[in-house]
Short mmCIF file of C-alpha atoms and ligand atoms in Angstrom, two decimals:
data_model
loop_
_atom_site.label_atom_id
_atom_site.label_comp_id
_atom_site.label_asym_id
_atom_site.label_seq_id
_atom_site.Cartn_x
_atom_site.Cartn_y
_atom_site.Cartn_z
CA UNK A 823 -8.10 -26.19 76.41
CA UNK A 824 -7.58 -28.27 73.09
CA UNK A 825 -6.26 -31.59 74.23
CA UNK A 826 -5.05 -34.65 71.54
CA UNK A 827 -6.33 -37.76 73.29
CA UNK A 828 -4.39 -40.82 71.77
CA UNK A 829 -6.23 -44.14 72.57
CA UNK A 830 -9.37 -42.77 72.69
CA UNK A 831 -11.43 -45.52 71.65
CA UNK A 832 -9.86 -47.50 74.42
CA UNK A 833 -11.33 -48.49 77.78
CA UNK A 834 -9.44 -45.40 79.85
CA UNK A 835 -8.83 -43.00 76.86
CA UNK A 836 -12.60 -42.96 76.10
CA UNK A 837 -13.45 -42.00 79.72
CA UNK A 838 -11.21 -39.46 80.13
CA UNK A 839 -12.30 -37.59 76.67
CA UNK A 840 -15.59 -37.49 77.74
CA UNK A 841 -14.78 -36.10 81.46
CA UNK A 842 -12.68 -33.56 79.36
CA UNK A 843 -15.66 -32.53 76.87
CA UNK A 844 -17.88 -32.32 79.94
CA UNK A 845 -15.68 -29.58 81.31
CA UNK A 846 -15.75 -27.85 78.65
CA UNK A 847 -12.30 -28.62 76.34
CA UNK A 848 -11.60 -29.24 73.29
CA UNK A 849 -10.66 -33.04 72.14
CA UNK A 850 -9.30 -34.51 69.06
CA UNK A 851 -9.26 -37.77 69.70
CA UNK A 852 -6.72 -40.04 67.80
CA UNK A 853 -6.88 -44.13 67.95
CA UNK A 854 -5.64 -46.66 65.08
CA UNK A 855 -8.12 -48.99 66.13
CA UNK A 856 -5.92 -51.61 67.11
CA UNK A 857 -7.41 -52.56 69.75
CA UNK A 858 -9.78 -49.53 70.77
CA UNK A 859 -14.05 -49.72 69.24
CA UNK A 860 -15.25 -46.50 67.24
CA UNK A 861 -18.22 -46.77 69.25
CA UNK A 862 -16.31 -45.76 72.56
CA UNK A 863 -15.04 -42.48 70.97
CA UNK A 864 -17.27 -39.83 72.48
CA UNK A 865 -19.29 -37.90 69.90
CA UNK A 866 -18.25 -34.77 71.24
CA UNK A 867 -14.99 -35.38 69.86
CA UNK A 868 -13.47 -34.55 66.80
CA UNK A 869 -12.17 -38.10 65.68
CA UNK A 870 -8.76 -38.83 63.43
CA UNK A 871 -8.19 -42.54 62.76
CA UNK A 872 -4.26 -42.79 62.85
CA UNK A 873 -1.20 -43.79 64.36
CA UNK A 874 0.13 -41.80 67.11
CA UNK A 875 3.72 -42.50 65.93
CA UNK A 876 2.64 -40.89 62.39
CA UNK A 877 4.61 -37.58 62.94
CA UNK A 878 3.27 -36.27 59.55
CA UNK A 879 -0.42 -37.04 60.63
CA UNK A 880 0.53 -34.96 64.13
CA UNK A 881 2.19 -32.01 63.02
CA UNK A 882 -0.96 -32.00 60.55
CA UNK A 883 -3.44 -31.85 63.95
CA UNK A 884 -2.09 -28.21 64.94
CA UNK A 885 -1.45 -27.43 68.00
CA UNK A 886 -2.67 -28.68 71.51
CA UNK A 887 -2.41 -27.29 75.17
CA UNK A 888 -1.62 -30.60 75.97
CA UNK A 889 -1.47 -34.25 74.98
CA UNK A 890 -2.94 -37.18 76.78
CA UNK A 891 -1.58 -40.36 75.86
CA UNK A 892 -2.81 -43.15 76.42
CA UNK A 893 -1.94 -45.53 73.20
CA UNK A 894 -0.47 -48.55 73.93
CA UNK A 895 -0.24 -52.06 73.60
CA UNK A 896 -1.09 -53.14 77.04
CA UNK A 897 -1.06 -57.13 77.58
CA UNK A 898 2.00 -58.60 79.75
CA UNK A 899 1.74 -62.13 78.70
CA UNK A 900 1.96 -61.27 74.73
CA UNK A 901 4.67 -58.66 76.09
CA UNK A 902 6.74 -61.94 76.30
CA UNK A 903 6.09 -63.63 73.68
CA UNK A 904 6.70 -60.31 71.03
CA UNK A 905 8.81 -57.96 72.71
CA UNK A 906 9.53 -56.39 69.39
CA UNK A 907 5.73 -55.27 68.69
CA UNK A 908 5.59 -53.86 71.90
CA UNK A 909 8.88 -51.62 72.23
CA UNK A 910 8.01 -50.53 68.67
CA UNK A 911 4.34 -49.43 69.46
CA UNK A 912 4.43 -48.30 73.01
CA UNK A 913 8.24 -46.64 72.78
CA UNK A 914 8.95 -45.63 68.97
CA UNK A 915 5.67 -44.11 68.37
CA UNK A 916 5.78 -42.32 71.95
CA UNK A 917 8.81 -41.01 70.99
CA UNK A 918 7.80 -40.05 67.17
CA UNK A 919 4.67 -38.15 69.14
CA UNK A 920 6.83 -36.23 71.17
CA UNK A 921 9.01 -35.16 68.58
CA UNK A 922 6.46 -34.16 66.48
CA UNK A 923 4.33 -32.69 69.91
CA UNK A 924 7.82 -30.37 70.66
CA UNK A 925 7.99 -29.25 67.22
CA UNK A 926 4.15 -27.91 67.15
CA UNK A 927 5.03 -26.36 70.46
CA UNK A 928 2.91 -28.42 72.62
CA UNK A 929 4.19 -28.12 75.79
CA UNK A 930 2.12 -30.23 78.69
CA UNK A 931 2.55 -34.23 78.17
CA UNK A 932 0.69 -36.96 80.37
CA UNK A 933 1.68 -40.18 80.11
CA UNK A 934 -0.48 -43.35 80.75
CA UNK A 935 2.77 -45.44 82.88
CA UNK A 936 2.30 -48.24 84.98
CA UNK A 937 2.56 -49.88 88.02
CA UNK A 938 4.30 -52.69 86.12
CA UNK A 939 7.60 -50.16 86.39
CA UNK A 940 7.77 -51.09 89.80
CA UNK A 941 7.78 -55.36 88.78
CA UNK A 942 7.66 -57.76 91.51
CA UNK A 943 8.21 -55.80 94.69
CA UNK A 944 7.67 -57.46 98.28
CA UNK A 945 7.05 -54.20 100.88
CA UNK A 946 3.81 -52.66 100.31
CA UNK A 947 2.21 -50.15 99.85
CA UNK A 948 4.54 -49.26 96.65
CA UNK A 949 5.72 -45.40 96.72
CA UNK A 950 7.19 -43.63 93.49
CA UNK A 951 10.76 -43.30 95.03
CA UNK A 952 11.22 -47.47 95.07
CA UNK A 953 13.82 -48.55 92.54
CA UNK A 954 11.88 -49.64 89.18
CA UNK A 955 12.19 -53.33 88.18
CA UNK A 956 9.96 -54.03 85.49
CA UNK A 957 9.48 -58.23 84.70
CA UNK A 958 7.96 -57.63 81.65
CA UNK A 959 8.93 -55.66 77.75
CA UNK A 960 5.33 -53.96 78.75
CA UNK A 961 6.43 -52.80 81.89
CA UNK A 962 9.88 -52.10 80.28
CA UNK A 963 8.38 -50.17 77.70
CA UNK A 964 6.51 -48.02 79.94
CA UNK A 965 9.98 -47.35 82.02
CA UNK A 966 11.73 -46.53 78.69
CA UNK A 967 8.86 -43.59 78.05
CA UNK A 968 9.30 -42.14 81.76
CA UNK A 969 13.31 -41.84 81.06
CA UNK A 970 12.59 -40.66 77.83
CA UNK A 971 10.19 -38.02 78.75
CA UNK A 972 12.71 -37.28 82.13
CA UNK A 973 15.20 -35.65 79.57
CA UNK A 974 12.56 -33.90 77.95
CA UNK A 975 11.63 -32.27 80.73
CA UNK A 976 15.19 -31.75 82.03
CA UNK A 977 15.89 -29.47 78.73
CA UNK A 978 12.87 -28.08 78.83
CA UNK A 979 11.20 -29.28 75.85
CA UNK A 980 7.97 -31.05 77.50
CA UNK A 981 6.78 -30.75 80.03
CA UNK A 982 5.45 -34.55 81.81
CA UNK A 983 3.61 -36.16 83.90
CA UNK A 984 3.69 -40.58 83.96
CA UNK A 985 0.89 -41.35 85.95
CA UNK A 986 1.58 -45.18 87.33
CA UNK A 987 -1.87 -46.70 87.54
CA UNK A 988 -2.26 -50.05 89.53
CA UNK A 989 -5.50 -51.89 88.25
CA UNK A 990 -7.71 -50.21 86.08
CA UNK A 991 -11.47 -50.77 86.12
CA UNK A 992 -15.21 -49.90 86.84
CA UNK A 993 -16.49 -48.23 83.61
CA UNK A 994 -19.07 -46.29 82.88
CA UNK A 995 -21.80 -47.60 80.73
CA UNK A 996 -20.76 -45.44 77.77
CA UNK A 997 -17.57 -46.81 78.05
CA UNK A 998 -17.48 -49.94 79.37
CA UNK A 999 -14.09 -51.66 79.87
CA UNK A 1000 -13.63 -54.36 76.70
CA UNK A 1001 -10.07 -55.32 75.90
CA UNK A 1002 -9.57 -57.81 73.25
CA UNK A 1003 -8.29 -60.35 74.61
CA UNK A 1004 -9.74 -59.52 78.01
CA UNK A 1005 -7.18 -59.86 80.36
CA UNK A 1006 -8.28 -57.93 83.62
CA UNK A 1007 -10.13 -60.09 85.98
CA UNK A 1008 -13.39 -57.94 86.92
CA UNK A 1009 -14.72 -58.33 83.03
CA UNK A 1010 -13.47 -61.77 82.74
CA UNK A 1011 -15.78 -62.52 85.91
CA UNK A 1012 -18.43 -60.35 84.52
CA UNK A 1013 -18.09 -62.26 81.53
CA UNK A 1014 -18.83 -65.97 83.40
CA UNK A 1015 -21.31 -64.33 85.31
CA UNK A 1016 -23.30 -63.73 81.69
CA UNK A 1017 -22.77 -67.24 80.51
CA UNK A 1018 -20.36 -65.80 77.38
CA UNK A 1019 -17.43 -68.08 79.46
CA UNK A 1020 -18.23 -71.13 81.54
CA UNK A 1021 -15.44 -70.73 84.34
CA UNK A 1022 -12.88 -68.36 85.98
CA UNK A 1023 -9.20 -68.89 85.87
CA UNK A 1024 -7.58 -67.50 89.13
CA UNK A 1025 -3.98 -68.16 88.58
CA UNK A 1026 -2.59 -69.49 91.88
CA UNK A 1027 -3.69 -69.73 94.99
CA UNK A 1028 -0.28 -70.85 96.86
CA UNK A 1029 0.71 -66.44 97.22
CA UNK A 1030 1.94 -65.70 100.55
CA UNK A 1031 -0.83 -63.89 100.91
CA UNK A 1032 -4.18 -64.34 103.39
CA UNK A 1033 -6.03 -66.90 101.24
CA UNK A 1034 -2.92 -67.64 98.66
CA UNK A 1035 -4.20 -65.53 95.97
CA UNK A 1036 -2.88 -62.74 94.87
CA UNK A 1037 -3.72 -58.73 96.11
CA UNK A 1038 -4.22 -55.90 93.71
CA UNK A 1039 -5.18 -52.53 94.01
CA UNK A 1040 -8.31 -51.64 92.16
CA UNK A 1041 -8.44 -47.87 90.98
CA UNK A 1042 -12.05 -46.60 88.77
CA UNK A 1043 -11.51 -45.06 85.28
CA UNK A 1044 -13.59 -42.33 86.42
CA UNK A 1045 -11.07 -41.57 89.36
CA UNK A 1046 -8.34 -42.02 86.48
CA UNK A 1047 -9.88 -39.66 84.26
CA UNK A 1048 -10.33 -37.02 86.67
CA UNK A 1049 -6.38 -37.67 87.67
CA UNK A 1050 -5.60 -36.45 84.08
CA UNK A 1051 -6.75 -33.25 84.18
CA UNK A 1052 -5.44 -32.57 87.44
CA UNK A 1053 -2.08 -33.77 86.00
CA UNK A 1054 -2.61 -31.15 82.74
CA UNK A 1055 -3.16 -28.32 85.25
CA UNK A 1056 -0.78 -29.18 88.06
CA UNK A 1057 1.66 -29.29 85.01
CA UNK A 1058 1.75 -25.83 85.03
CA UNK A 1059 4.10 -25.55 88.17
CA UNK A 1060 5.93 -28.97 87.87
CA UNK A 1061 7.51 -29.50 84.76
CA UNK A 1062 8.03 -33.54 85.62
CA UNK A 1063 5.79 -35.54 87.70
CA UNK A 1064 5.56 -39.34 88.56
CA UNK A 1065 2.86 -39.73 90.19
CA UNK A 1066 0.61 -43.64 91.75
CA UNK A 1067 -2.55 -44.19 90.63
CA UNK A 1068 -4.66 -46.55 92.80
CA UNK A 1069 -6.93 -46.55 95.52
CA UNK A 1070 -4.28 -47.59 98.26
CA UNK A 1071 -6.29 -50.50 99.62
CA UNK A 1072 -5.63 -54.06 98.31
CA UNK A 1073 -7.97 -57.36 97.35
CA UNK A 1074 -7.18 -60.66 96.62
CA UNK A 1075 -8.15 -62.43 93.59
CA UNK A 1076 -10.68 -64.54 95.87
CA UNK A 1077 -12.32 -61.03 97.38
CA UNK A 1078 -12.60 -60.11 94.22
CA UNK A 1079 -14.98 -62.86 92.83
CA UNK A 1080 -16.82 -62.70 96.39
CA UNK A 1081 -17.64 -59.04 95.56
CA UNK A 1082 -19.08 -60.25 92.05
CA UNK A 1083 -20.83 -63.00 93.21
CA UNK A 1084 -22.65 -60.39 95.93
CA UNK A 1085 -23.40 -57.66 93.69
CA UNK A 1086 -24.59 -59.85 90.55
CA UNK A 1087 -25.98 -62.29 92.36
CA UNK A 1088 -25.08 -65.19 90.68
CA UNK A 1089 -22.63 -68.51 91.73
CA UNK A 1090 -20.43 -68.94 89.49
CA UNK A 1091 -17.24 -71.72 88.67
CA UNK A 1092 -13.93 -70.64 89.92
CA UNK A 1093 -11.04 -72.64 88.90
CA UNK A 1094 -7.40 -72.48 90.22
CA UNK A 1095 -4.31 -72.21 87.41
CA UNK A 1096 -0.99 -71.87 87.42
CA UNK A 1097 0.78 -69.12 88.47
CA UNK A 1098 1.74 -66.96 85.47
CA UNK A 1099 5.22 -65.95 85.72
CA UNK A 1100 5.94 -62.16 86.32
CA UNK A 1101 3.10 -62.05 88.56
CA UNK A 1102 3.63 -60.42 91.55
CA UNK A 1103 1.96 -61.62 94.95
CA UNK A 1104 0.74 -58.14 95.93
CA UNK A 1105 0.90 -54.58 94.40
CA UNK A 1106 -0.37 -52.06 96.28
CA UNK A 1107 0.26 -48.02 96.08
CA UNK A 1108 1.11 -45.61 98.23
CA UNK A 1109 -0.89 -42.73 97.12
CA UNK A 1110 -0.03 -40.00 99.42
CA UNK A 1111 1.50 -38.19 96.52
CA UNK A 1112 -1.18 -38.14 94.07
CA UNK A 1113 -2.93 -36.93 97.40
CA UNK A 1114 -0.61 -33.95 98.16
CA UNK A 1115 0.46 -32.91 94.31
CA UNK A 1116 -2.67 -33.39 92.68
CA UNK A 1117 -5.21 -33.30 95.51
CA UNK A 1118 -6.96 -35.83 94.02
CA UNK A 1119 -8.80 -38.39 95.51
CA UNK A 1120 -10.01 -41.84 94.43
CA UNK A 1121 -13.63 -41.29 95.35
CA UNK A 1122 -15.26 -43.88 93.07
CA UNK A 1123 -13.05 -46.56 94.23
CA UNK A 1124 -14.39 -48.32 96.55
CA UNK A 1125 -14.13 -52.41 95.25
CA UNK A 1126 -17.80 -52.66 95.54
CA UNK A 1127 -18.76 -49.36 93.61
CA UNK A 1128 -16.36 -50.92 91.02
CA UNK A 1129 -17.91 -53.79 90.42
CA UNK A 1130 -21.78 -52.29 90.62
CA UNK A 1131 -20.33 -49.62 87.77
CA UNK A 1132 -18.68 -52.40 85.70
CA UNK A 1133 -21.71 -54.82 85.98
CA UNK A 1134 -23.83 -52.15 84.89
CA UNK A 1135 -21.96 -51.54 82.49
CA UNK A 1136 -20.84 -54.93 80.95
CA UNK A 1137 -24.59 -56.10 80.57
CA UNK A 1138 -24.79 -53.65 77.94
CA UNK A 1139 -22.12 -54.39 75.96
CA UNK A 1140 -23.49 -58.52 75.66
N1 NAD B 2652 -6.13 -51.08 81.93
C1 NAD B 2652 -5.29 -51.05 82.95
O1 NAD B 2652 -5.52 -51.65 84.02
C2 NAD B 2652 -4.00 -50.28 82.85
C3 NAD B 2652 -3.10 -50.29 83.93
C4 NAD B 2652 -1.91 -49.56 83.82
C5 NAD B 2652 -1.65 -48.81 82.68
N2 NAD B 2652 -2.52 -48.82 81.65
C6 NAD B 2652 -2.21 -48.03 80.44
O2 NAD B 2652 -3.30 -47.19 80.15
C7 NAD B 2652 -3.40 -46.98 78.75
C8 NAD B 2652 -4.82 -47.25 78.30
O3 NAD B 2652 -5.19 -48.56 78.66
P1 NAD B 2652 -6.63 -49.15 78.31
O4 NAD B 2652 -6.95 -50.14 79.35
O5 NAD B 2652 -7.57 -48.03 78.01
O6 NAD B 2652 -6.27 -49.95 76.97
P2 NAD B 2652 -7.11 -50.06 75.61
O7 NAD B 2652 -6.48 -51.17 74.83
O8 NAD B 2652 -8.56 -50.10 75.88
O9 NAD B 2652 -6.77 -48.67 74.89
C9 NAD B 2652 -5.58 -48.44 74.18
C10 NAD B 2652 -5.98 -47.82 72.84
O10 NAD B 2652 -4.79 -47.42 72.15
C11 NAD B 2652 -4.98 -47.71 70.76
N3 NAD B 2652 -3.63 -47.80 70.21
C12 NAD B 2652 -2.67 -48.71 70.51
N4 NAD B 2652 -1.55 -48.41 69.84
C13 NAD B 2652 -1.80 -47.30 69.10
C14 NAD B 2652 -1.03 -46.50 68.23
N5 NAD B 2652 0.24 -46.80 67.94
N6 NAD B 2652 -1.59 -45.41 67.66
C15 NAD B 2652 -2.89 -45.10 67.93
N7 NAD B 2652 -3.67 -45.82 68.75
C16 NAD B 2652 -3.13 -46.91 69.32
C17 NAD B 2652 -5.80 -48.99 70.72
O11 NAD B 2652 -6.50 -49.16 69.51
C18 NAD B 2652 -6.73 -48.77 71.91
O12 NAD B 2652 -7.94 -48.14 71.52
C19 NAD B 2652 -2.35 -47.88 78.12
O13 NAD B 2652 -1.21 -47.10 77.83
C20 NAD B 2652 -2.03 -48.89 79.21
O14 NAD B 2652 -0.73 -49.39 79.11
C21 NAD B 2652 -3.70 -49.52 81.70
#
């Protein structure tokens, strides 16, 4: 296949091009560099620095057997603040790549959604069918692309999967998992654990929850990537999918750093914040459906094969 991989000198986009050239496709893989490092694209890839909402710039790229899309702005918090930058980037230019996608006749579409769709919900684990309530203009935004690409797929234009994933993470140590800012809590640890930050902020401990932090459901880019291409192919006989990404098992904030602190091997200062508002107490998915429709299976997942892969990882990158 020839697959356009937007984001793809980003943390999951990079992963997922290489899994792709590894089996054997084609990638063109398209990043403005944003937010994304040059150094992440894989070399196998034909590279086009650009914006993915430039519909001149796509129509230029040919044609694809399908697009993966992962280019986004991705933080919450800033979400808030600048609701504007973020319905611009991560809705207009989806929407300028799938007009311009439809008109070079690509027809398979896989969406990088999230579990911030489903906002603060209280029964767990979360299934696809539960009512979407997004607390965030990034969680909005990524609700606004699944309705968007629902009507697509209704007239028969595209044909799409949005795959929710819960928490990203793990990384491989070509393509280690670097945001700027760093907002995911594995690096950030990672990060004290190396000196390069003196503390960790764990924002609220006073959750209903076991030990009053809050529970998240850790899925490994490598599990993601592989999701992907099932998506592409199960695309074939589905037009429209929404489909969990996660591992369907849940830690709290504090198992989390315990888990760090066991595979580095280092103590480290953990300090308790405020909540931040939005945050939910737990997410966790239900991931019988990526199970059944994709038959995929999260087989890197485990929390402490996460965090060996992401220290392995991280201490090259420092
Ligand atoms: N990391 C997570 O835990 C997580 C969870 C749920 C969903 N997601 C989604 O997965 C996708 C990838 O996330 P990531 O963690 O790899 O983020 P990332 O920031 O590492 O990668 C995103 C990439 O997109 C690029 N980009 C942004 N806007 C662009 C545009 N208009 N045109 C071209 N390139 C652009 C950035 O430069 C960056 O390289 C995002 O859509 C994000 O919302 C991530």
């Amino acid at each position: 296949m020839r697959v356009l991989v937007t984001g793809a000198a980003g943390f999951i986009g990079s992963t997922t091009a290489e899994l792709l050239l590894s089996r054997g496709h084609e990638v063109v893989a398209l990043d403005n560099l944003s937010k994304g490092r040059f150094e992440n694209v894989p070399s196998g890839a034909s590279f086009i620095e650009g914006d993915c909402g430039d519909e001149e710039l796509i129509l230029k790229l040919g044609s694809f057997d399908a697009c993966v899309h992962f280019a986004a702005r991705i933080e919450p918090a800033q979400s808030v603040t600048n609701p504007e930058e973020f319905f611009a980037n991560n809705v207009g230019s989806t929407f300028s790549l799938t007009q311009a996608l439809v008109r070079s006749g690509v027809e398979r579409f896989v969406f990088s959604s999230s579990a911030a769709v489903y906002g603060n919900q209280v029964e767990m684990p979360i299934g696809e069918d539960r009512l979407p309530a997004p607390e965030s203009p990034y969680g909005q935004s990524k609700r606004m692309v699944e309705e968007g690409l629902h009507w697509m797929a209704q007239s028969g234009r595209l044909r799409a999967a949005s795959l929710r994933y819960f928490n990203a993470a793990g990384g491989t140590r070509a393509h280690p998992e670097r945001h700027v800012p760093e907002i995911h809590l594995i690096p950030i640890a990672l990060d004290v654990v190396l000196g390069v930050s003196d503390h960790l902020d764990i924002f609220g401990d006073d959750y209903p929850t076991p030990d009053g932090t809050c529970i998240r459901d850790y899925v490994h880019v490598l599990d993601l990537a592989e999701a992907h291409i099932l998506a592409i192919e199960v695309l074939d006989v589905h037009p429209e999918l929404v489909v969990n990404l996660g591992s369907g098992v849940g830690y709290s904030n504090r198992q989390v750093v315990e888990t760090v602190r066991k595979i580095t091997g280092v103590d480290f200062d953990v300090r308790v914040a405020a909540r931040r508002p939005g945050d939910p107490a737990v997410a966790v998915a239900d991931i019988a459906r990526a199970q059944s429709l994709l038959g995929w299976r999260p087989t890197h997942s485990a929390l402490d094969a996460i965090v060996s892969d992401a220290w392995a990882a991280h201490q090259l990158t420092n």
